[in-house]
PDB file of C-alpha atoms (C1' of nucleotides) in Angstrom:
ATOM      1  CA  UNK A   1       0.000   0.000   0.000  1.00 72.00           C
ATOM      2  CA  UNK A   2       1.403   3.324  -0.986  1.00 83.00           C
ATOM      3  CA  UNK A   3       2.705   5.343   1.938  1.00 87.00           C
ATOM      4  CA  UNK A   4       4.764   8.515   1.801  1.00 89.00           C
ATOM      5  CA  UNK A   5       7.842   7.058   0.038  1.00 86.00           C
ATOM      6  CA  UNK A   6       5.743   5.264  -2.569  1.00 85.00           C
ATOM      7  CA  UNK A   7       3.566   8.312  -3.234  1.00 89.00           C
ATOM      8  CA  UNK A   8       6.671  10.456  -3.597  1.00 88.00           C
ATOM      9  CA  UNK A   9       8.106   7.787  -5.879  1.00 84.00           C
ATOM     10  CA  UNK A  10       4.940   7.995  -7.974  1.00 88.00           C
ATOM     11  CA  UNK A  11       5.203  11.771  -8.078  1.00 90.00           C
ATOM     12  CA  UNK A  12       8.768  11.715  -9.331  1.00 86.00           C
ATOM     13  CA  UNK A  13       8.003   9.057 -11.910  1.00 86.00           C
ATOM     14  CA  UNK A  14       5.181  11.204 -13.299  1.00 91.00           C
ATOM     15  CA  UNK A  15       7.493  14.198 -13.464  1.00 91.00           C
ATOM     16  CA  UNK A  16      10.066  12.052 -15.211  1.00 87.00           C
ATOM     17  CA  UNK A  17       7.396  10.878 -17.654  1.00 90.00           C
ATOM     18  CA  UNK A  18       6.783  14.487 -18.630  1.00 93.00           C
ATOM     19  CA  UNK A  19       3.285  14.880 -17.200  1.00 96.00           C
ATOM     20  CA  UNK A  20       3.789  18.511 -16.165  1.00 97.00           C
ATOM     21  CA  UNK A  21       3.011  20.610 -19.213  1.00 97.00           C
ATOM     22  CA  UNK A  22       0.699  18.000 -20.707  1.00 97.00           C
ATOM     23  CA  UNK A  23      -2.855  18.905 -21.632  1.00 98.00           C
ATOM     24  CA  UNK A  24      -5.699  16.537 -20.779  1.00 98.00           C
ATOM     25  CA  UNK A  25      -8.023  16.002 -23.736  1.00 97.00           C
ATOM     26  CA  UNK A  26     -10.607  13.749 -22.121  1.00 96.00           C
ATOM     27  CA  UNK A  27     -11.471  11.490 -19.210  1.00 96.00           C
ATOM     28  CA  UNK A  28     -12.783   7.938 -19.159  1.00 95.00           C
ATOM     29  CA  UNK A  29     -14.149   7.273 -15.681  1.00 95.00           C
ATOM     30  CA  UNK A  30     -15.219   3.669 -15.239  1.00 94.00           C
ATOM     31  CA  UNK A  31     -15.739   3.659 -11.492  1.00 93.00           C
ATOM     32  CA  UNK A  32     -17.625   6.789 -10.493  1.00 93.00           C
ATOM     33  CA  UNK A  33     -17.488   6.009  -6.762  1.00 92.00           C
ATOM     34  CA  UNK A  34     -13.837   7.039  -6.696  1.00 93.00           C
ATOM     35  CA  UNK A  35     -14.760  10.576  -7.672  1.00 95.00           C
ATOM     36  CA  UNK A  36     -15.553  12.397  -4.460  1.00 94.00           C
ATOM     37  CA  UNK A  37     -16.069  15.921  -5.749  1.00 92.00           C
ATOM     38  CA  UNK A  38     -17.699  17.068  -7.945  1.00 94.00           C
ATOM     39  CA  UNK A  39     -19.687  14.339  -9.767  1.00 94.00           C
ATOM     40  CA  UNK A  40     -17.818  11.946 -12.048  1.00 95.00           C
ATOM     41  CA  UNK A  41     -19.382  13.591 -15.089  1.00 95.00           C
ATOM     42  CA  UNK A  42     -18.471  17.076 -13.901  1.00 96.00           C
ATOM     43  CA  UNK A  43     -14.903  16.000 -13.151  1.00 96.00           C
ATOM     44  CA  UNK A  44     -14.553  14.434 -16.595  1.00 96.00           C
ATOM     45  CA  UNK A  45     -15.894  17.570 -18.250  1.00 96.00           C
ATOM     46  CA  UNK A  46     -13.867  19.863 -16.011  1.00 97.00           C
ATOM     47  CA  UNK A  47     -10.544  18.216 -16.843  1.00 97.00           C
ATOM     48  CA  UNK A  48     -10.983  18.514 -20.576  1.00 97.00           C
ATOM     49  CA  UNK A  49      -8.570  20.987 -22.164  1.00 97.00           C
ATOM     50  CA  UNK A  50      -6.734  21.665 -18.912  1.00 98.00           C
ATOM     51  CA  UNK A  51      -2.955  21.676 -18.723  1.00 98.00           C
ATOM     52  CA  UNK A  52      -1.186  20.029 -15.801  1.00 98.00           C
ATOM     53  CA  UNK A  53       1.230  22.607 -14.444  1.00 98.00           C
ATOM     54  CA  UNK A  54       3.020  20.602 -11.775  1.00 97.00           C
ATOM     55  CA  UNK A  55       2.756  17.543  -9.558  1.00 96.00           C
ATOM     56  CA  UNK A  56       2.882  18.206  -5.852  1.00 96.00           C
ATOM     57  CA  UNK A  57       2.501  15.965  -2.828  1.00 94.00           C
ATOM     58  CA  UNK A  58       1.184  16.543   0.649  1.00 95.00           C
ATOM     59  CA  UNK A  59       1.266  13.451   2.838  1.00 94.00           C
ATOM     60  CA  UNK A  60      -0.233  10.680   0.716  1.00 94.00           C
ATOM     61  CA  UNK A  61      -2.139  13.103  -1.516  1.00 96.00           C
ATOM     62  CA  UNK A  62      -0.997  14.067  -5.016  1.00 96.00           C
ATOM     63  CA  UNK A  63      -1.986  17.553  -6.120  1.00 97.00           C
ATOM     64  CA  UNK A  64      -1.996  18.533  -9.800  1.00 97.00           C
ATOM     65  CA  UNK A  65      -2.482  22.280 -10.298  1.00 98.00           C
ATOM     66  CA  UNK A  66      -4.205  22.998 -13.602  1.00 98.00           C
ATOM     67  CA  UNK A  67      -4.173  26.000 -15.894  1.00 96.00           C
ATOM     68  CA  UNK A  68      -7.226  27.055 -17.860  1.00 92.00           C
ATOM     69  CA  UNK A  69     -10.680  27.875 -16.573  1.00 94.00           C
ATOM     70  CA  UNK A  70     -12.444  25.809 -13.934  1.00 94.00           C
ATOM     71  CA  UNK A  71     -11.456  24.331 -10.575  1.00 96.00           C
ATOM     72  CA  UNK A  72      -7.697  24.641 -10.303  1.00 96.00           C
ATOM     73  CA  UNK A  73      -6.620  21.465  -8.501  1.00 97.00           C
ATOM     74  CA  UNK A  74      -6.880  17.822  -9.562  1.00 97.00           C
ATOM     75  CA  UNK A  75      -6.252  15.824  -6.381  1.00 97.00           C
ATOM     76  CA  UNK A  76      -5.554  12.101  -6.232  1.00 97.00           C
ATOM     77  CA  UNK A  77      -5.258   9.656  -3.334  1.00 96.00           C
ATOM     78  CA  UNK A  78      -3.944   6.234  -4.320  1.00 94.00           C
ATOM     79  CA  UNK A  79      -5.754   4.405  -1.532  1.00 92.00           C
ATOM     80  CA  UNK A  80      -4.315   0.945  -1.034  1.00 89.00           C
ATOM     81  CA  UNK A  81      -3.724  -0.347  -4.513  1.00 89.00           C
ATOM     82  CA  UNK A  82      -3.752   2.747  -6.685  1.00 91.00           C
ATOM     83  CA  UNK A  83      -1.045   3.377  -9.307  1.00 91.00           C
ATOM     84  CA  UNK A  84      -0.620   6.129 -11.879  1.00 93.00           C
ATOM     85  CA  UNK A  85       0.983   5.390 -15.211  1.00 92.00           C
ATOM     86  CA  UNK A  86       1.735   7.414 -18.330  1.00 94.00           C
ATOM     87  CA  UNK A  87       1.557   5.037 -21.262  1.00 93.00           C
ATOM     88  CA  UNK A  88       1.056   5.198 -25.029  1.00 95.00           C
ATOM     89  CA  UNK A  89      -2.608   4.930 -25.945  1.00 94.00           C
ATOM     90  CA  UNK A  90      -1.658   2.016 -28.159  1.00 94.00           C
ATOM     91  CA  UNK A  91      -0.368   0.035 -25.184  1.00 93.00           C
ATOM     92  CA  UNK A  92      -2.780  -2.500 -23.724  1.00 92.00           C
ATOM     93  CA  UNK A  93      -3.974  -1.097 -20.400  1.00 93.00           C
ATOM     94  CA  UNK A  94      -3.722  -3.071 -17.187  1.00 91.00           C
ATOM     95  CA  UNK A  95      -7.019  -4.940 -16.686  1.00 91.00           C
ATOM     96  CA  UNK A  96      -7.531  -3.089 -13.414  1.00 92.00           C
ATOM     97  CA  UNK A  97      -7.338   0.336 -15.031  1.00 95.00           C
ATOM     98  CA  UNK A  98     -10.267   2.316 -13.631  1.00 95.00           C
ATOM     99  CA  UNK A  99      -9.750   5.664 -15.324  1.00 96.00           C
ATOM    100  CA  UNK A 100      -7.780   6.977 -18.246  1.00 96.00           C
ATOM    101  CA  UNK A 101      -6.999  10.539 -19.258  1.00 97.00           C
ATOM    102  CA  UNK A 102      -5.759  10.939 -22.843  1.00 97.00           C
ATOM    103  CA  UNK A 103      -3.110  13.629 -23.250  1.00 97.00           C
ATOM    104  CA  UNK A 104      -2.719  16.005 -26.128  1.00 95.00           C
ATOM    105  CA  UNK A 105       0.694  14.810 -27.217  1.00 83.00           C
ATOM    106  CA  UNK A 106      -0.183  11.114 -27.514  1.00 87.00           C
ATOM    107  CA  UNK A 107       0.131   9.099 -24.327  1.00 95.00           C
ATOM    108  CA  UNK A 108      -2.485   8.850 -21.611  1.00 96.00           C
ATOM    109  CA  UNK A 109      -2.495   8.998 -17.855  1.00 96.00           C
ATOM    110  CA  UNK A 110      -3.942   5.798 -16.399  1.00 95.00           C
ATOM    111  CA  UNK A 111      -5.236   5.185 -12.903  1.00 95.00           C
ATOM    112  CA  UNK A 112      -4.957   1.497 -12.035  1.00 93.00           C
ATOM    113  CA  UNK A 113      -6.629   0.488  -8.791  1.00 93.00           C
ATOM    114  CA  UNK A 114      -7.552  -3.127  -8.087  1.00 91.00           C
ATOM    115  CA  UNK A 115      -9.458  -2.592  -4.897  1.00 91.00           C
ATOM    116  CA  UNK A 116     -10.987   0.748  -5.770  1.00 94.00           C
ATOM    117  CA  UNK A 117      -9.934   2.541  -2.597  1.00 94.00           C
ATOM    118  CA  UNK A 118      -8.416   5.430  -4.518  1.00 95.00           C
ATOM    119  CA  UNK A 119     -10.097   8.828  -4.606  1.00 96.00           C
ATOM    120  CA  UNK A 120     -10.232  11.764  -7.018  1.00 96.00           C
ATOM    121  CA  UNK A 121     -11.272  15.388  -6.587  1.00 96.00           C
ATOM    122  CA  UNK A 122     -11.380  18.449  -8.822  1.00 96.00           C
ATOM    123  CA  UNK A 123     -11.614  21.515  -6.611  1.00 96.00           C
ATOM    124  CA  UNK A 124     -10.553  25.121  -6.349  1.00 96.00           C
ATOM    125  CA  UNK A 125      -8.354  24.622  -3.323  1.00 94.00           C
ATOM    126  CA  UNK A 126      -6.644  21.611  -1.710  1.00 94.00           C
ATOM    127  CA  UNK A 127      -7.934  22.857   1.634  1.00 92.00           C
ATOM    128  CA  UNK A 128     -11.408  21.704   0.571  1.00 91.00           C
ATOM    129  CA  UNK A 129     -10.141  18.137   0.475  1.00 93.00           C
ATOM    130  CA  UNK A 130      -7.032  17.616   2.547  1.00 93.00           C
ATOM    131  CA  UNK A 131      -7.515  16.658   6.200  1.00 92.00           C
ATOM    132  CA  UNK A 132      -5.496  18.219   8.983  1.00 93.00           C
ATOM    133  CA  UNK A 133      -2.005  16.827   8.569  1.00 94.00           C
ATOM    134  CA  UNK A 134       1.198  17.057  10.562  1.00 95.00           C
ATOM    135  CA  UNK A 135       4.213  18.773   9.041  1.00 94.00           C
ATOM    136  CA  UNK A 136       6.026  16.583   6.525  1.00 93.00           C
ATOM    137  CA  UNK A 137       8.257  14.187   8.520  1.00 93.00           C
ATOM    138  CA  UNK A 138      11.352  15.415   6.689  1.00 90.00           C
ATOM    139  CA  UNK A 139      10.694  19.082   7.379  1.00 92.00           C
ATOM    140  CA  UNK A 140      12.156  20.936  10.335  1.00 93.00           C
ATOM    141  CA  UNK A 141       8.642  21.655  11.617  1.00 95.00           C
ATOM    142  CA  UNK A 142       8.181  17.981  12.478  1.00 95.00           C
ATOM    143  CA  UNK A 143       9.605  18.309  15.958  1.00 96.00           C
ATOM    144  CA  UNK A 144       9.645  16.267  19.132  1.00 97.00           C
ATOM    145  CA  UNK A 145       7.350  18.871  20.669  1.00 95.00           C
ATOM    146  CA  UNK A 146       4.842  18.555  17.820  1.00 94.00           C
ATOM    147  CA  UNK A 147       4.746  14.791  18.182  1.00 96.00           C
ATOM    148  CA  UNK A 148       4.529  14.916  21.970  1.00 96.00           C
ATOM    149  CA  UNK A 149       1.657  17.371  21.688  1.00 94.00           C
ATOM    150  CA  UNK A 150      -0.361  14.980  19.530  1.00 95.00           C
ATOM    151  CA  UNK A 151       0.237  12.191  22.063  1.00 96.00           C
ATOM    152  CA  UNK A 152      -0.751  14.332  25.011  1.00 94.00           C
ATOM    153  CA  UNK A 153      -3.846  13.079  26.801  1.00 93.00           C
ATOM    154  CA  UNK A 154      -4.283  10.196  24.360  1.00 94.00           C
ATOM    155  CA  UNK A 155      -4.713   6.726  25.866  1.00 93.00           C
ATOM    156  CA  UNK A 156      -5.041   5.009  22.493  1.00 94.00           C
ATOM    157  CA  UNK A 157      -2.242   2.650  21.415  1.00 95.00           C
ATOM    158  CA  UNK A 158       0.681   4.625  20.050  1.00 96.00           C
ATOM    159  CA  UNK A 159       0.413   2.731  16.779  1.00 95.00           C
ATOM    160  CA  UNK A 160      -3.191   3.870  16.330  1.00 95.00           C
ATOM    161  CA  UNK A 161      -2.056   7.476  16.624  1.00 96.00           C
ATOM    162  CA  UNK A 162       0.812   6.936  14.185  1.00 96.00           C
ATOM    163  CA  UNK A 163      -1.796   5.941  11.598  1.00 95.00           C
ATOM    164  CA  UNK A 164      -3.587   9.273  11.975  1.00 95.00           C
ATOM    165  CA  UNK A 165      -2.372  11.735   9.366  1.00 95.00           C
ATOM    166  CA  UNK A 166      -2.672  14.553  11.907  1.00 94.00           C
ATOM    167  CA  UNK A 167       0.063  12.829  13.940  1.00 96.00           C
ATOM    168  CA  UNK A 168       2.471  11.922  11.133  1.00 96.00           C
ATOM    169  CA  UNK A 169       1.320  12.575   7.592  1.00 94.00           C
ATOM    170  CA  UNK A 170       2.344   9.935   5.114  1.00 92.00           C
ATOM    171  CA  UNK A 171       2.761   7.117   7.604  1.00 93.00           C
ATOM    172  CA  UNK A 172       0.729   3.937   7.030  1.00 90.00           C
ATOM    173  CA  UNK A 173       0.611   0.470   8.475  1.00 89.00           C
ATOM    174  CA  UNK A 174       3.993  -0.769   7.309  1.00 87.00           C
ATOM    175  CA  UNK A 175       6.075   2.247   8.225  1.00 89.00           C
ATOM    176  CA  UNK A 176       4.225   2.599  11.534  1.00 92.00           C
ATOM    177  CA  UNK A 177       5.335  -0.918  12.469  1.00 91.00           C
ATOM    178  CA  UNK A 178       8.816  -0.232  11.188  1.00 89.00           C
ATOM    179  CA  UNK A 179       9.145   3.003  13.136  1.00 93.00           C
ATOM    180  CA  UNK A 180       8.020   1.378  16.379  1.00 94.00           C
ATOM    181  CA  UNK A 181      10.447  -1.467  15.791  1.00 92.00           C
ATOM    182  CA  UNK A 182      13.361   0.912  15.235  1.00 92.00           C
ATOM    183  CA  UNK A 183      12.335   2.860  18.333  1.00 95.00           C
ATOM    184  CA  UNK A 184      12.022  -0.262  20.484  1.00 95.00           C
ATOM    185  CA  UNK A 185       8.469   0.666  21.448  1.00 96.00           C
ATOM    186  CA  UNK A 186       5.552  -1.726  21.940  1.00 96.00           C
ATOM    187  CA  UNK A 187       2.740  -0.804  19.500  1.00 94.00           C
ATOM    188  CA  UNK A 188       0.105  -1.014  22.242  1.00 95.00           C
ATOM    189  CA  UNK A 189       1.742   1.434  24.613  1.00 95.00           C
ATOM    190  CA  UNK A 190      -0.766   4.157  25.464  1.00 95.00           C
ATOM    191  CA  UNK A 191       0.546   7.184  23.592  1.00 96.00           C
ATOM    192  CA  UNK A 192       0.392   9.499  26.577  1.00 95.00           C
ATOM    193  CA  UNK A 193       2.586   7.113  28.603  1.00 95.00           C
ATOM    194  CA  UNK A 194       5.617   7.750  26.405  1.00 96.00           C
ATOM    195  CA  UNK A 195       8.351   9.807  28.004  1.00 97.00           C
ATOM    196  CA  UNK A 196       9.719  12.784  26.101  1.00 97.00           C
ATOM    197  CA  UNK A 197      12.873  10.786  25.450  1.00 97.00           C
ATOM    198  CA  UNK A 198      10.835   7.972  23.950  1.00 97.00           C
ATOM    199  CA  UNK A 199       8.956  10.455  21.773  1.00 97.00           C
ATOM    200  CA  UNK A 200      12.289  11.823  20.581  1.00 97.00           C
ATOM    201  CA  UNK A 201      13.503   8.324  19.783  1.00 97.00           C
ATOM    202  CA  UNK A 202      10.282   7.594  17.926  1.00 97.00           C
ATOM    203  CA  UNK A 203      10.491  10.801  15.911  1.00 97.00           C
ATOM    204  CA  UNK A 204      13.975   9.875  14.738  1.00 96.00           C
ATOM    205  CA  UNK A 205      12.849   6.295  14.037  1.00 95.00           C
ATOM    206  CA  UNK A 206      10.042   7.590  11.798  1.00 94.00           C
ATOM    207  CA  UNK A 207      12.529   9.683   9.836  1.00 93.00           C
ATOM    208  CA  UNK A 208      14.951   6.757   9.651  1.00 89.00           C
ATOM    209  CA  UNK A 209      12.284   4.312   8.492  1.00 88.00           C
ATOM    210  CA  UNK A 210      11.126   6.652   5.731  1.00 87.00           C
ATOM    211  CA  UNK A 211      14.697   7.570   4.818  1.00 82.00           C
ATOM    212  CA  UNK A 212      15.632   3.928   4.408  1.00 76.00           C
ATOM    213  CA  UNK A 213      12.773   3.590   1.969  1.00 73.00           C
ATOM    214  CA  UNK A 214      14.022   6.564   0.007  1.00 66.00           C
ATOM    215  CA  UNK A 215      17.556   5.360  -0.213  1.00 53.00           C
ATOM    216  CA  UNK A 216      19.185   8.720   0.175  1.00 39.00           C
ATOM    217  CA  UNK A 217      16.576  11.408   0.604  1.00 38.00           C
ATOM    218  CA  UNK A 218      17.471  14.183  -1.763  1.00 39.00           C
ATOM    219  CA  UNK A 219      14.734  16.136  -3.491  1.00 39.00           C
ATOM    220  CA  UNK A 220      17.163  18.036  -5.661  1.00 33.00           C
ATOM    221  CA  UNK A 221      18.823  15.048  -7.237  1.00 37.00           C
ATOM    222  CA  UNK A 222      15.551  13.364  -8.135  1.00 39.00           C
ATOM    223  CA  UNK A 223      17.239   9.999  -8.069  1.00 37.00           C
ATOM    224  CA  UNK A 224      15.874   6.502  -8.328  1.00 36.00           C
ATOM    225  CA  UNK A 225      15.845   4.410  -5.197  1.00 36.00           C
ATOM    226  CA  UNK A 226      15.298   0.744  -4.431  1.00 36.00           C
ATOM    227  CA  UNK A 227      11.807  -0.645  -4.113  1.00 45.00           C
ATOM    228  CA  UNK A 228      10.919   0.798  -0.713  1.00 46.00           C
ATOM    229  CA  UNK A 229       9.540  -2.297   1.088  1.00 50.00           C
ATOM    230  CA  UNK A 230      12.884  -4.039   0.715  1.00 51.00           C
ATOM    231  CA  UNK A 231      14.199  -1.522   3.207  1.00 54.00           C
ATOM    232  CA  UNK A 232      11.787  -2.646   5.904  1.00 62.00           C
ATOM    233  CA  UNK A 233      12.873  -5.043   8.622  1.00 63.00           C
ATOM    234  CA  UNK A 234       9.382  -5.872   9.884  1.00 59.00           C
ATOM    235  CA  UNK A 235       7.781  -6.067   6.471  1.00 49.00           C
ATOM    236  CA  UNK A 236       8.372  -9.527   5.124  1.00 45.00           C
ATOM    237  CA  UNK A 237       5.985 -11.486   7.306  1.00 46.00           C
ATOM    238  CA  UNK A 238       3.740 -13.918   5.549  1.00 43.00           C
ATOM    239  CA  UNK A 239       0.485 -14.233   7.407  1.00 44.00           C
ATOM    240  CA  UNK A 240       1.147 -17.602   9.009  1.00 43.00           C
ATOM    241  CA  UNK A 241       4.917 -17.622   9.352  1.00 49.00           C
ATOM    242  CA  UNK A 242       6.561 -15.834  12.211  1.00 57.00           C
ATOM    243  CA  UNK A 243       9.871 -14.445  11.083  1.00 72.00           C
ATOM    244  CA  UNK A 244      12.659 -13.904  13.583  1.00 80.00           C
ATOM    245  CA  UNK A 245      13.550 -10.502  14.993  1.00 84.00           C
ATOM    246  CA  UNK A 246      16.667  -9.312  13.139  1.00 82.00           C
ATOM    247  CA  UNK A 247      18.112  -8.131  16.457  1.00 87.00           C
ATOM    248  CA  UNK A 248      17.505 -11.000  18.882  1.00 89.00           C
ATOM    249  CA  UNK A 249      16.003 -13.790  16.751  1.00 85.00           C
ATOM    250  CA  UNK A 250      12.891 -13.995  18.898  1.00 86.00           C
ATOM    251  CA  UNK A 251       9.874 -14.892  16.792  1.00 83.00           C
ATOM    252  CA  UNK A 252       8.016 -11.748  15.795  1.00 84.00           C
ATOM    253  CA  UNK A 253       4.583 -11.456  17.403  1.00 87.00           C
ATOM    254  CA  UNK A 254       1.492 -10.865  15.279  1.00 86.00           C
ATOM    255  CA  UNK A 255      -1.434  -8.983  16.798  1.00 89.00           C
ATOM    256  CA  UNK A 256      -4.097  -6.600  15.591  1.00 90.00           C
ATOM    257  CA  UNK A 257      -4.140  -2.964  16.580  1.00 92.00           C
ATOM    258  CA  UNK A 258      -7.110  -0.942  15.398  1.00 90.00           C
ATOM    259  CA  UNK A 259      -7.999  -3.813  13.061  1.00 88.00           C
ATOM    260  CA  UNK A 260      -4.571  -3.558  11.405  1.00 90.00           C
ATOM    261  CA  UNK A 261      -2.094  -6.393  11.148  1.00 87.00           C
ATOM    262  CA  UNK A 262       0.723  -5.523  13.526  1.00 89.00           C
ATOM    263  CA  UNK A 263       4.116  -7.214  13.887  1.00 87.00           C
ATOM    264  CA  UNK A 264       6.588  -6.585  16.663  1.00 89.00           C
ATOM    265  CA  UNK A 265       9.304  -8.201  18.756  1.00 89.00           C
ATOM    266  CA  UNK A 266       8.061  -8.869  22.281  1.00 91.00           C
ATOM    267  CA  UNK A 267      11.629  -8.755  23.580  1.00 94.00           C
ATOM    268  CA  UNK A 268      12.978  -5.665  21.805  1.00 93.00           C
ATOM    269  CA  UNK A 269       9.806  -3.577  21.890  1.00 94.00           C
ATOM    270  CA  UNK A 270       8.591  -2.634  25.338  1.00 94.00           C
TER     271      UNK A 270
ATOM    272  C1'  DA B   1     -13.690  14.728  22.899  1.00 52.26           C
ATOM    273  C1'  DG B   2     -11.704  10.474  22.404  1.00 52.26           C
ATOM    274  C1'  DT B   3     -12.136   5.876  21.089  1.00 52.26           C
ATOM    275  C1'  DA B   4     -13.894   1.845  18.607  1.00 52.26           C
ATOM    276  C1'  DC B   5     -15.934  -0.164  14.916  1.00 52.26           C
ATOM    277  C1'  DG B   6     -18.376  -0.594  10.384  1.00 52.26           C
ATOM    278  C1'  DT B   7     -17.920   0.525   5.431  1.00 52.26           C
ATOM    279  C1'  DC B   8     -16.140   0.439   0.920  1.00 52.26           C
ATOM    280  C1'  DC B   9     -13.706  -3.211  -2.602  1.00 52.26           C
ATOM    281  C1'  DT B  10     -11.630  -7.453  -4.958  1.00 52.26           C
ATOM    282  C1'  DG B  11      -7.495 -10.537  -5.617  1.00 52.26           C
ATOM    283  C1'  DA B  12      -5.194 -13.879  -3.062  1.00 52.26           C
ATOM    284  C1'  DT B  13      -5.337 -17.352   0.061  1.00 52.26           C
ATOM    285  C1'  DC B  14      -7.472 -20.570   3.318  1.00 52.26           C
ATOM    286  C1'  DG B  15     -10.098 -24.553   4.540  1.00 52.26           C
ATOM    287  C1'  DC B  16     -13.304 -28.058   3.924  1.00 52.26           C
TER     288       DC B  16
ATOM    289  C1'  DT C   1      -9.867 -30.377  -7.559  1.00 52.26           C
ATOM    290  C1'  DG C   2     -13.169 -26.931  -6.646  1.00 52.26           C
ATOM    291  C1'  DC C   3     -15.533 -23.496  -4.523  1.00 52.26           C
ATOM    292  C1'  DG C   4     -17.268 -20.616  -0.802  1.00 52.26           C
ATOM    293  C1'  DA C   5     -15.327 -18.041   3.183  1.00 52.26           C
ATOM    294  C1'  DT C   6     -11.928 -15.121   4.885  1.00 52.26           C
ATOM    295  C1'  DC C   7      -8.316 -11.662   4.873  1.00 52.26           C
ATOM    296  C1'  DA C   8      -5.973  -7.288   3.705  1.00 52.26           C
ATOM    297  C1'  DG C   9      -6.358  -2.018   4.913  1.00 52.26           C
ATOM    298  C1'  DG C  10      -6.700   4.146   4.189  1.00 52.26           C
ATOM    299  C1'  DA C  11      -9.783   7.160   5.578  1.00 52.26           C
ATOM    300  C1'  DC C  12     -14.272   8.446   6.608  1.00 52.26           C
ATOM    301  C1'  DG C  13     -18.853   7.963   8.943  1.00 52.26           C
ATOM    302  C1'  DT C  14     -21.309   6.549  12.840  1.00 52.26           C
ATOM    303  C1'  DA C  15     -21.980   5.142  17.600  1.00 52.26           C
ATOM    304  C1'  DC C  16     -20.908   5.089  22.280  1.00 52.26           C
TER     305       DC C  16
END
DNA sequence: AGTACGTCCTGATCGC
DNA sequence: TGCGATCAGGACGTAC
């Protein structure tokens, strides 16, 4: 499931594919439920003739500012299985392609989404759509104090709070587990029980987990990086096989936190 | 207000 | 072997 590194990866790949500057000539929407605002028909009509100026990202949301008249922002959330591809119109589309947007210069933008959890909007301002989100984890504004503030007074499991975008935008199930593993924290610890030192350790672990997925984080160089999940230590756990903790070789424990599959080491994470 | 749970979806996997 | 049941989860809505 795409989390911050994968969404950023998608963003860069679209930039590399030349999407900025391309003009959308039409829209084939085959699953209207993914269109949240306005209606699917209005979105399809509203995108026609618009030029994509840039591709931005906030948390897990992709924002495509458009020139021309009409709502100025095409916003996309990939959900769990969403992918965006720029392919020649002559190329056979993936069978799970839900929407396609032909471009003026030949190729088309395709939205492939097996489980249909992705979402689209066409609105004047991202603020109409985007929920309250924390500062980007790589920005200076993502401080220990910010994180501690969002944990304050919260008895919910720390992992549950890590999944809230207002706590750490861009984090999802996999990187939440990974961050807690790197921090040596039990996922079910009540968030407000964490000491300030533990919060500081967790903040750094979040940055480290995401950084590992990026390879070397460097916006300016726009470089390729390895497939992010290979960077995860807690990731490769088939449902019924308990892998060993890479630190102490204890079998990893599988539980559910907030109805999410959760893996941790009962010895290293306390 | 904070917390928990149901809902949307379908491919992959499980179990009889 | 085949087929129905179950699982997976991001974010929102609803209920307590």
